[in-house]
PDB file of C-alpha atoms in Angstrom:
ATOM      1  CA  UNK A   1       0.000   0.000   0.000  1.00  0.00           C
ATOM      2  CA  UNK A   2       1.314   3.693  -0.676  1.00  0.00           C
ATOM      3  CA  UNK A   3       2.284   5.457   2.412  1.00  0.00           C
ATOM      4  CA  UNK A   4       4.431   6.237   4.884  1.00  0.00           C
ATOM      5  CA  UNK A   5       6.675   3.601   6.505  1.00  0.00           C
ATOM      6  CA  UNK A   6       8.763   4.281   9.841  1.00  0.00           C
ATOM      7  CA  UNK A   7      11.113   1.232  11.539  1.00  0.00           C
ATOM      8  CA  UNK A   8      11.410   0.529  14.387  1.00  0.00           C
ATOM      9  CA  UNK A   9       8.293   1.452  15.902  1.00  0.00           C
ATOM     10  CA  UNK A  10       9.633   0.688  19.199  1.00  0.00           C
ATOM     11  CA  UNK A  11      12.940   0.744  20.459  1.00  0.00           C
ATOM     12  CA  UNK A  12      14.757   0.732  23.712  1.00  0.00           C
ATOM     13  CA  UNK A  13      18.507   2.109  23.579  1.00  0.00           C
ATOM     14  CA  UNK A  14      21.127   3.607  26.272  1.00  0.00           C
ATOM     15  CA  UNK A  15      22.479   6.471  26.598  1.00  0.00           C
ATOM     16  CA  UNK A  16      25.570   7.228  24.740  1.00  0.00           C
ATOM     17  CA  UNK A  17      24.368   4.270  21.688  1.00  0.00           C
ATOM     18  CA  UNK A  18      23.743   5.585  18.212  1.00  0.00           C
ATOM     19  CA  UNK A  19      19.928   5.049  16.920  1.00  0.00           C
ATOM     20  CA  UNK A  20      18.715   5.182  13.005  1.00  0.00           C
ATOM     21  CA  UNK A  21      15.063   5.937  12.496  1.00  0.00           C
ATOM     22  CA  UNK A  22      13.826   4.642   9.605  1.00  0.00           C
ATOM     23  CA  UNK A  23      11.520   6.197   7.100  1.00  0.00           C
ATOM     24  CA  UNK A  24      10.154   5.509   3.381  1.00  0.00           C
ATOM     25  CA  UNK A  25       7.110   6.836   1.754  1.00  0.00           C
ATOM     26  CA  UNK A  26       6.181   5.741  -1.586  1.00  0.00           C
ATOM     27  CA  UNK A  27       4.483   8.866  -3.152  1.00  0.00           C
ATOM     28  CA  UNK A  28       7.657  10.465  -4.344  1.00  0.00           C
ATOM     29  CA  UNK A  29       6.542  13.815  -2.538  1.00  0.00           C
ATOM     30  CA  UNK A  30       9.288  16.561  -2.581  1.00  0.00           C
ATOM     31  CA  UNK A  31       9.407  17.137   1.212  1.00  0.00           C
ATOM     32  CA  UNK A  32       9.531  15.392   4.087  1.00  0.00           C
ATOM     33  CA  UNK A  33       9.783  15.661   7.727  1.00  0.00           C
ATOM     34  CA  UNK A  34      10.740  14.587  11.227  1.00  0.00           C
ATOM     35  CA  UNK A  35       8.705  15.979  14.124  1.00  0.00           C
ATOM     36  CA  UNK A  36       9.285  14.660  17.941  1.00  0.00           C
ATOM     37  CA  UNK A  37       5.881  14.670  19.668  1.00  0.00           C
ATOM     38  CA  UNK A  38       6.619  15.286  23.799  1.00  0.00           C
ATOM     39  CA  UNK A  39       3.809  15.486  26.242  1.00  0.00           C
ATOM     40  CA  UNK A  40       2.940  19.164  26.563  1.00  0.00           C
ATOM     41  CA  UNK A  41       4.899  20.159  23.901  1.00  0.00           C
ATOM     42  CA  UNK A  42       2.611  18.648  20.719  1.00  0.00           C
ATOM     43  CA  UNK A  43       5.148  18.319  17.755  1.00  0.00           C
ATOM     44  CA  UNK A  44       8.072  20.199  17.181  1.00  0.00           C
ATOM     45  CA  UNK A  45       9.641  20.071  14.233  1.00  0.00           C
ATOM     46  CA  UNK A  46      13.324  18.508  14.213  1.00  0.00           C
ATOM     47  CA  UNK A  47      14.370  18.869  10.084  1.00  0.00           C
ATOM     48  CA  UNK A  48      12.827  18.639   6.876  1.00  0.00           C
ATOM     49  CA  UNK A  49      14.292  17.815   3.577  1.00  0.00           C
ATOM     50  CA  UNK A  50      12.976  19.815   0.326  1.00  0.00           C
ATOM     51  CA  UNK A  51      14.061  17.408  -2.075  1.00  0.00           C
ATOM     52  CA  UNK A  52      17.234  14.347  -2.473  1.00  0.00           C
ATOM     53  CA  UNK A  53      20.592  15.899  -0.901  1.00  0.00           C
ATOM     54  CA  UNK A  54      18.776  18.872   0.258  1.00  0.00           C
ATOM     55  CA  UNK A  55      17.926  19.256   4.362  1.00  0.00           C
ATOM     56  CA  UNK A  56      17.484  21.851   6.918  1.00  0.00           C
ATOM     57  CA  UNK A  57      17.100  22.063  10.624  1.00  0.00           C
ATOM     58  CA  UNK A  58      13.604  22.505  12.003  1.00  0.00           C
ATOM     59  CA  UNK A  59      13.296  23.531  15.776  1.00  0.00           C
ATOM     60  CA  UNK A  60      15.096  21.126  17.808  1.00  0.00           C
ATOM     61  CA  UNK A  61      17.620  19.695  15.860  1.00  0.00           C
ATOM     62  CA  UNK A  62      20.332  19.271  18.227  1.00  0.00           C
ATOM     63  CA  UNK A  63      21.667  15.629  18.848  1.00  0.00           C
ATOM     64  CA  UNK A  64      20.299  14.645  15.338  1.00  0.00           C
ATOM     65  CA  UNK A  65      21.207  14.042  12.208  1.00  0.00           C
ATOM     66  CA  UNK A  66      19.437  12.988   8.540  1.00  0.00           C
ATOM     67  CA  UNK A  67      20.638  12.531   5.820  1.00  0.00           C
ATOM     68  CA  UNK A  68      18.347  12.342   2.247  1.00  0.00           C
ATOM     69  CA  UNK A  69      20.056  10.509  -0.719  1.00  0.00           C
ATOM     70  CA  UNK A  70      16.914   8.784  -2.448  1.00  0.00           C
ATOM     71  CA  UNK A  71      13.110  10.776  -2.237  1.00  0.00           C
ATOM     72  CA  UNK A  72      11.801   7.813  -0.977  1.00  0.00           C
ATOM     73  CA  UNK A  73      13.785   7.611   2.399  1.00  0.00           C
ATOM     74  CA  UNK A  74      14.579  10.032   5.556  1.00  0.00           C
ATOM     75  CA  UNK A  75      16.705   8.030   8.213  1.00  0.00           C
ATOM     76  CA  UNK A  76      17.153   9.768  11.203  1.00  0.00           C
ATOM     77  CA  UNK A  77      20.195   9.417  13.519  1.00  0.00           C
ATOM     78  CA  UNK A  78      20.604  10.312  17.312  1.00  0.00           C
ATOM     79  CA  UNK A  79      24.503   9.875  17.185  1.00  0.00           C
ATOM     80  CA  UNK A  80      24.594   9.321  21.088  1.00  0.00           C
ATOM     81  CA  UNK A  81      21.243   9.000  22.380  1.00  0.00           C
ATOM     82  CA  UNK A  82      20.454  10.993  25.356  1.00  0.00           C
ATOM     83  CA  UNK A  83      17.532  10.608  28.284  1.00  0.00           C
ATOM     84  CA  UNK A  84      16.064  13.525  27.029  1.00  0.00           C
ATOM     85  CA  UNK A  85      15.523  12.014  23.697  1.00  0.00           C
ATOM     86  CA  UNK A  86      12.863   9.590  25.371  1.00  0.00           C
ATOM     87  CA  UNK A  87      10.195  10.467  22.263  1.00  0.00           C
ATOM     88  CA  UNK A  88       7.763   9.577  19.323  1.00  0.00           C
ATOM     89  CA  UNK A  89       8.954  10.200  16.362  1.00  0.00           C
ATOM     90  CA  UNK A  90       6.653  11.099  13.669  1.00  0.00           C
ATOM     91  CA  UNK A  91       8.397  10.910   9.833  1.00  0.00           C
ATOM     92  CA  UNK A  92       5.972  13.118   7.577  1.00  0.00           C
ATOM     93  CA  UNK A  93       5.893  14.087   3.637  1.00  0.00           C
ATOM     94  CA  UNK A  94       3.905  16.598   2.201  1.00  0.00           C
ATOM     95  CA  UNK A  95       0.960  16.878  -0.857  1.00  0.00           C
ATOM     96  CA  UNK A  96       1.586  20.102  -3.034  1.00  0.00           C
ATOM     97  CA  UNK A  97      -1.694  20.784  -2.036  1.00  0.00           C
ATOM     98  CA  UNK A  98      -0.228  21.759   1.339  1.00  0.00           C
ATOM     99  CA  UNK A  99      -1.320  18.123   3.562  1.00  0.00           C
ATOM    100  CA  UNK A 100       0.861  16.437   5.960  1.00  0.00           C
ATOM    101  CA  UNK A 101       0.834  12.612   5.729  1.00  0.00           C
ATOM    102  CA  UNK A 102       2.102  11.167   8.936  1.00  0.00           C
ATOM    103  CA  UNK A 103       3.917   7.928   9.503  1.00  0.00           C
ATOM    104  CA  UNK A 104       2.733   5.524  12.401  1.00  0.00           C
ATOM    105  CA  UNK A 105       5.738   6.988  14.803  1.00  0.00           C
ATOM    106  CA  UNK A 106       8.990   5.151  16.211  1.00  0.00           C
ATOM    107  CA  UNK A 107       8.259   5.012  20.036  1.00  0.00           C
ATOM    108  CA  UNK A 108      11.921   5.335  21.604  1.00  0.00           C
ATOM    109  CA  UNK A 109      12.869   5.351  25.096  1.00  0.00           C
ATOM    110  CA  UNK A 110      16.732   6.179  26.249  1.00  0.00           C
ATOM    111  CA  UNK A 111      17.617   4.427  29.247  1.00  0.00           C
TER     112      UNK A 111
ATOM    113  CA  UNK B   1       6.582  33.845  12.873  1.00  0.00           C
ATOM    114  CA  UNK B   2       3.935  31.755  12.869  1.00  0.00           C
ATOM    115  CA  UNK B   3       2.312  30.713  15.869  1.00  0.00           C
ATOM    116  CA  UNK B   4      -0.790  28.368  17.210  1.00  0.00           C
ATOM    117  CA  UNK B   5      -2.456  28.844  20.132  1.00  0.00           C
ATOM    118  CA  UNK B   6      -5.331  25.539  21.503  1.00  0.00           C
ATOM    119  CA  UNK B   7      -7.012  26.869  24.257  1.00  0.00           C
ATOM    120  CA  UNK B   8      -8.053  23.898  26.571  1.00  0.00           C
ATOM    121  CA  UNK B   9      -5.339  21.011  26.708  1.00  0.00           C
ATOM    122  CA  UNK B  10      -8.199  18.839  27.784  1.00  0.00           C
ATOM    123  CA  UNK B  11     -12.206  19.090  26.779  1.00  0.00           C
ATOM    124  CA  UNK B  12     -14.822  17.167  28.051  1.00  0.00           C
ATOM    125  CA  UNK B  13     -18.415  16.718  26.031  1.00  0.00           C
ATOM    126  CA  UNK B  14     -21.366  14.327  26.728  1.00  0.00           C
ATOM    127  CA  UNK B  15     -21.850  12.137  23.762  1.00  0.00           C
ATOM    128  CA  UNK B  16     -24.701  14.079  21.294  1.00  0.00           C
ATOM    129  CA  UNK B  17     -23.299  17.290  22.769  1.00  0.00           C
ATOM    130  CA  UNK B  18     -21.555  20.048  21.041  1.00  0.00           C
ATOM    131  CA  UNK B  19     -18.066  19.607  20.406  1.00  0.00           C
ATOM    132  CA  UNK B  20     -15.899  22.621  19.958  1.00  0.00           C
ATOM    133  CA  UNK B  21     -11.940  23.193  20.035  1.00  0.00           C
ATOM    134  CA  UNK B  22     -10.532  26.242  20.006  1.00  0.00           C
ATOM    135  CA  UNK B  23      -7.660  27.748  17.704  1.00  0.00           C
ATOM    136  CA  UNK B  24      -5.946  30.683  17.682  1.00  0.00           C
ATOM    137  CA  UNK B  25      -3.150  31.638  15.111  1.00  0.00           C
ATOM    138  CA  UNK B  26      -0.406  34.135  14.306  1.00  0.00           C
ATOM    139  CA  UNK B  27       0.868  34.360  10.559  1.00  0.00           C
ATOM    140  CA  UNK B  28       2.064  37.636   9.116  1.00  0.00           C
ATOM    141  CA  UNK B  29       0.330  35.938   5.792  1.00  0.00           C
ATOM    142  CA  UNK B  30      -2.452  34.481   4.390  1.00  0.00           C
ATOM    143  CA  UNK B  31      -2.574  31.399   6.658  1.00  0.00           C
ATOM    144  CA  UNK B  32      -3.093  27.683   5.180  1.00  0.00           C
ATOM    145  CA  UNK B  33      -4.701  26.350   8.477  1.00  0.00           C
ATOM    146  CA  UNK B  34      -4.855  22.509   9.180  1.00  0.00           C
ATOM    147  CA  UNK B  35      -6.874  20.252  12.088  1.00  0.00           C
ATOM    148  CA  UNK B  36      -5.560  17.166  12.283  1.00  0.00           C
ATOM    149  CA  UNK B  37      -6.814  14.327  14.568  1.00  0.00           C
ATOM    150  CA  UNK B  38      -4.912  11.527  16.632  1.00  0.00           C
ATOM    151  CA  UNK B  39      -5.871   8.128  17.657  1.00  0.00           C
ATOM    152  CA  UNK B  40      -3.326   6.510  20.480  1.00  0.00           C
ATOM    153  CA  UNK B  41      -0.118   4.874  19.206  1.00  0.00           C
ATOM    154  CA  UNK B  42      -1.652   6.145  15.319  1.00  0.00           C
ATOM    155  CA  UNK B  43      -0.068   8.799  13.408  1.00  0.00           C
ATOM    156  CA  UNK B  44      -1.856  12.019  12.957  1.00  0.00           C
ATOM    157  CA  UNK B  45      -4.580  11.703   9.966  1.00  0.00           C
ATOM    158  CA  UNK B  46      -5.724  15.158   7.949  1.00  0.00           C
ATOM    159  CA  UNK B  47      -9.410  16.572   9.497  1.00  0.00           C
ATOM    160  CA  UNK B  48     -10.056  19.708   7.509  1.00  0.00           C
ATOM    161  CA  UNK B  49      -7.977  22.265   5.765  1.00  0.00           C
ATOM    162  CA  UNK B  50      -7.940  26.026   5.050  1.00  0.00           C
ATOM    163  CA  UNK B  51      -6.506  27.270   2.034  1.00  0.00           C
ATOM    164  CA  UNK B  52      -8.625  30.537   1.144  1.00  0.00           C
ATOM    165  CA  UNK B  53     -11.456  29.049  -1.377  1.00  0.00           C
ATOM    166  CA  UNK B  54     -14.234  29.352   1.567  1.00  0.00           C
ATOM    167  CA  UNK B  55     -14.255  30.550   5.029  1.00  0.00           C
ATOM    168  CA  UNK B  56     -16.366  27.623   6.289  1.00  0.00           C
ATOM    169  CA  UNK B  57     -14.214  23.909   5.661  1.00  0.00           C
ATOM    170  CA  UNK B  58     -15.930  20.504   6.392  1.00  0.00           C
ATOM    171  CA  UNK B  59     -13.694  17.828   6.898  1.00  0.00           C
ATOM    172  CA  UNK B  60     -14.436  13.674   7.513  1.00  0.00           C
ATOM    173  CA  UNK B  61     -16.887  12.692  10.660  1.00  0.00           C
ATOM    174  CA  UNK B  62     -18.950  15.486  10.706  1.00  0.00           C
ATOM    175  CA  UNK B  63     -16.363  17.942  11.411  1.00  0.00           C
ATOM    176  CA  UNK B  64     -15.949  21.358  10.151  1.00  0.00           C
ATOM    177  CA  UNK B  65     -14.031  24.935  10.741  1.00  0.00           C
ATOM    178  CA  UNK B  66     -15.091  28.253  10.535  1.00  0.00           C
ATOM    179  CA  UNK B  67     -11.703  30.580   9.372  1.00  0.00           C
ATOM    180  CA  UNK B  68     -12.547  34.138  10.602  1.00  0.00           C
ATOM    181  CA  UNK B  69     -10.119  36.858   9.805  1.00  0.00           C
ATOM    182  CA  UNK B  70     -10.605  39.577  12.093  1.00  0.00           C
ATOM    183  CA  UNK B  71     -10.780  37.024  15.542  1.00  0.00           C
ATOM    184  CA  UNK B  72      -7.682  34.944  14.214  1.00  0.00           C
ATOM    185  CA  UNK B  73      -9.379  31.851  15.055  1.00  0.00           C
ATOM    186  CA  UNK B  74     -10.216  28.566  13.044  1.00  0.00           C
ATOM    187  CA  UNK B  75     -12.061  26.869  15.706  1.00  0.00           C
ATOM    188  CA  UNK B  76     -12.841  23.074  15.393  1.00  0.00           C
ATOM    189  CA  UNK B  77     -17.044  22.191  15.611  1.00  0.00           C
ATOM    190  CA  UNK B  78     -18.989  19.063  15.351  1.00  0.00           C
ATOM    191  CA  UNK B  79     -22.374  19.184  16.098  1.00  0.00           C
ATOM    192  CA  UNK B  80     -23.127  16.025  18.133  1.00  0.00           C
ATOM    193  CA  UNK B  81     -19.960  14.255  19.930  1.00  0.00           C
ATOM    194  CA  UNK B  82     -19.626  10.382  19.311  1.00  0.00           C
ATOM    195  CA  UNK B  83     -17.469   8.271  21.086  1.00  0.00           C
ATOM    196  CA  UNK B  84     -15.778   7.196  18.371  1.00  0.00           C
ATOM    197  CA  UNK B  85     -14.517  11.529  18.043  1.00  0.00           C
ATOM    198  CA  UNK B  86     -12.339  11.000  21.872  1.00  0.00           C
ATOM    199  CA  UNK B  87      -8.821  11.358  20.406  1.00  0.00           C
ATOM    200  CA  UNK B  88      -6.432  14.425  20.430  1.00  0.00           C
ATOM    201  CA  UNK B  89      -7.251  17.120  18.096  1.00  0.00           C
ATOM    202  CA  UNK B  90      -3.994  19.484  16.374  1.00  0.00           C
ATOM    203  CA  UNK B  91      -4.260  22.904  15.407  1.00  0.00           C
ATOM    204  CA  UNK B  92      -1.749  23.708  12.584  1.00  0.00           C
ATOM    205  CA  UNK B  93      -0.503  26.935  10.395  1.00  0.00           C
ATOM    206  CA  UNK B  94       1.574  27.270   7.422  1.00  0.00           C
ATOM    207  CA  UNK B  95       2.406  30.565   5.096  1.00  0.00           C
ATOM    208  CA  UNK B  96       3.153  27.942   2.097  1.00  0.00           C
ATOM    209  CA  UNK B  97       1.422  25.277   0.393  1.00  0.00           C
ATOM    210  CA  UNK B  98       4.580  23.067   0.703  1.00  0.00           C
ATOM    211  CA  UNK B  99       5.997  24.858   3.931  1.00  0.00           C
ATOM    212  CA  UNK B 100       6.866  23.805   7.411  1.00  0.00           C
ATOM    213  CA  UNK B 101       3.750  23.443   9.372  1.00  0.00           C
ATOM    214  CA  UNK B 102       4.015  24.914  12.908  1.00  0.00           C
ATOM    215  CA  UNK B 103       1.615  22.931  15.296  1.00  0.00           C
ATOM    216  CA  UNK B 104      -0.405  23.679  18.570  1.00  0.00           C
ATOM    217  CA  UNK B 105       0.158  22.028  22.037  1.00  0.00           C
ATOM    218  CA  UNK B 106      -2.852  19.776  21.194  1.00  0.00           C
ATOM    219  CA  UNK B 107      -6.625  19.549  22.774  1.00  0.00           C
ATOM    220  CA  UNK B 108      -7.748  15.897  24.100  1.00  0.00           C
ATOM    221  CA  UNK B 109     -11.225  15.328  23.172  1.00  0.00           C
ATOM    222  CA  UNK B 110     -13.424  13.053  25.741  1.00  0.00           C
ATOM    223  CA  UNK B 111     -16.746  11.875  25.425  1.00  0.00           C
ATOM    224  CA  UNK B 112     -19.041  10.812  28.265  1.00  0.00           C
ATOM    225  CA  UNK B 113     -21.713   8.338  27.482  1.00  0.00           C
TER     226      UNK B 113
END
């Protein structure tokens, strides 16, 4: 089915491990999108990609990294995971009509 | 910058009661204005959306918007609350069709029998 895939969609780590959040969407939309959804925070945006080889920071984007070689995938890496990275993480792409299609989320919790 | 503002982090409603979730936004443009709804452990799924065409949007389940200017508000109203509506409801704004959407705090929706 078309839509947006995210792996794992749990994961426990420790601190200090590096942690790849996957992502693939088969619609071939230009952008895409990693949000971080925190109790009383709703989502905040982490960094969004434009296009292949193009990515920007978002509002949090410290302690990750992404990386965008084919449009169809958007890994996400926390290079040494820390407590405060305890999250769901939302991959998203976007219609030209303006929509947000969400992923399921990764669920990870940094022990 | 663009801001959203959900009054009411949690709402109550009997079920058959009026639902309504508050929105307020800040956008120093014409505003494309998004509610989006969320089911636990689902992904967010697309409600309604704004884009200028008419001021009143209906979206899926019965749901619709009102976008009013002058209050910058795009509140969320269904007339009779189901069960099947108690999820958490997001607010969003964006200046561009294919821009950065900047989300509210979220409201959770429940319904009484």
């Amino acid at each position: 089915d078309a839509g947006i895939t995210q792996s794992p969609r749990y994961k426990i780590t420790e601190t200090g491990r590096q942690v790849t959040l996957m992502c693939h969407q088969t619609w071939s939309h230009s952008y895409m999108f990693w949000y971080r959804q925190d109790l009383g925070h709703g989502l905040r945006l982490i960094y969004y990609s434009a296009a292949a080889d193009i990515t920007d920071k978002g509002e949090v984007p410290d302690g990750y990294v992404v990386s965008r070689s084919k449009t169809e995938n958007f890994p996400l890496t926390l290079e040494s995971a820390t407590r405060s990275q305890t999250s769901v993480y939302f991959c998203a792409s976007i219609r030209d009509t303006g929509e947000l299609f969400f992923g399921e989320g990764s669920r990870l919790t940094v022990l | 910058a663009q801001s959203v503002t959900q009054l009411g982090s949690h709402v109550s409603v009997s079920e058959g009661a009026l639902v309504l979730l508050r929105c307020n936004y800040s956008s120093s443009v014409p505003p494309y204005l998004f509610w989006y709804v969320q089911y636990p452990n689902q992904g967010l799924q697309l409600l309604l959306k704004y884009t200028s065409a008419a001021t009143l949007v209906k979206g899926i389940n019965g749901f619709e918007a009102e976008f009013k200017k002058s209050e910058t508000s795009f509140h969320l109203t269904k007339p009779s609350a189901h069960m099947s509506d108690a999820a958490e409801y997001f607010c969003a704004v964006s200046e561009r069709s294919q821009g950065n959407l900047i989300f509210g705090k979220g409201t959770k929706l429940s319904v009484k029998p």
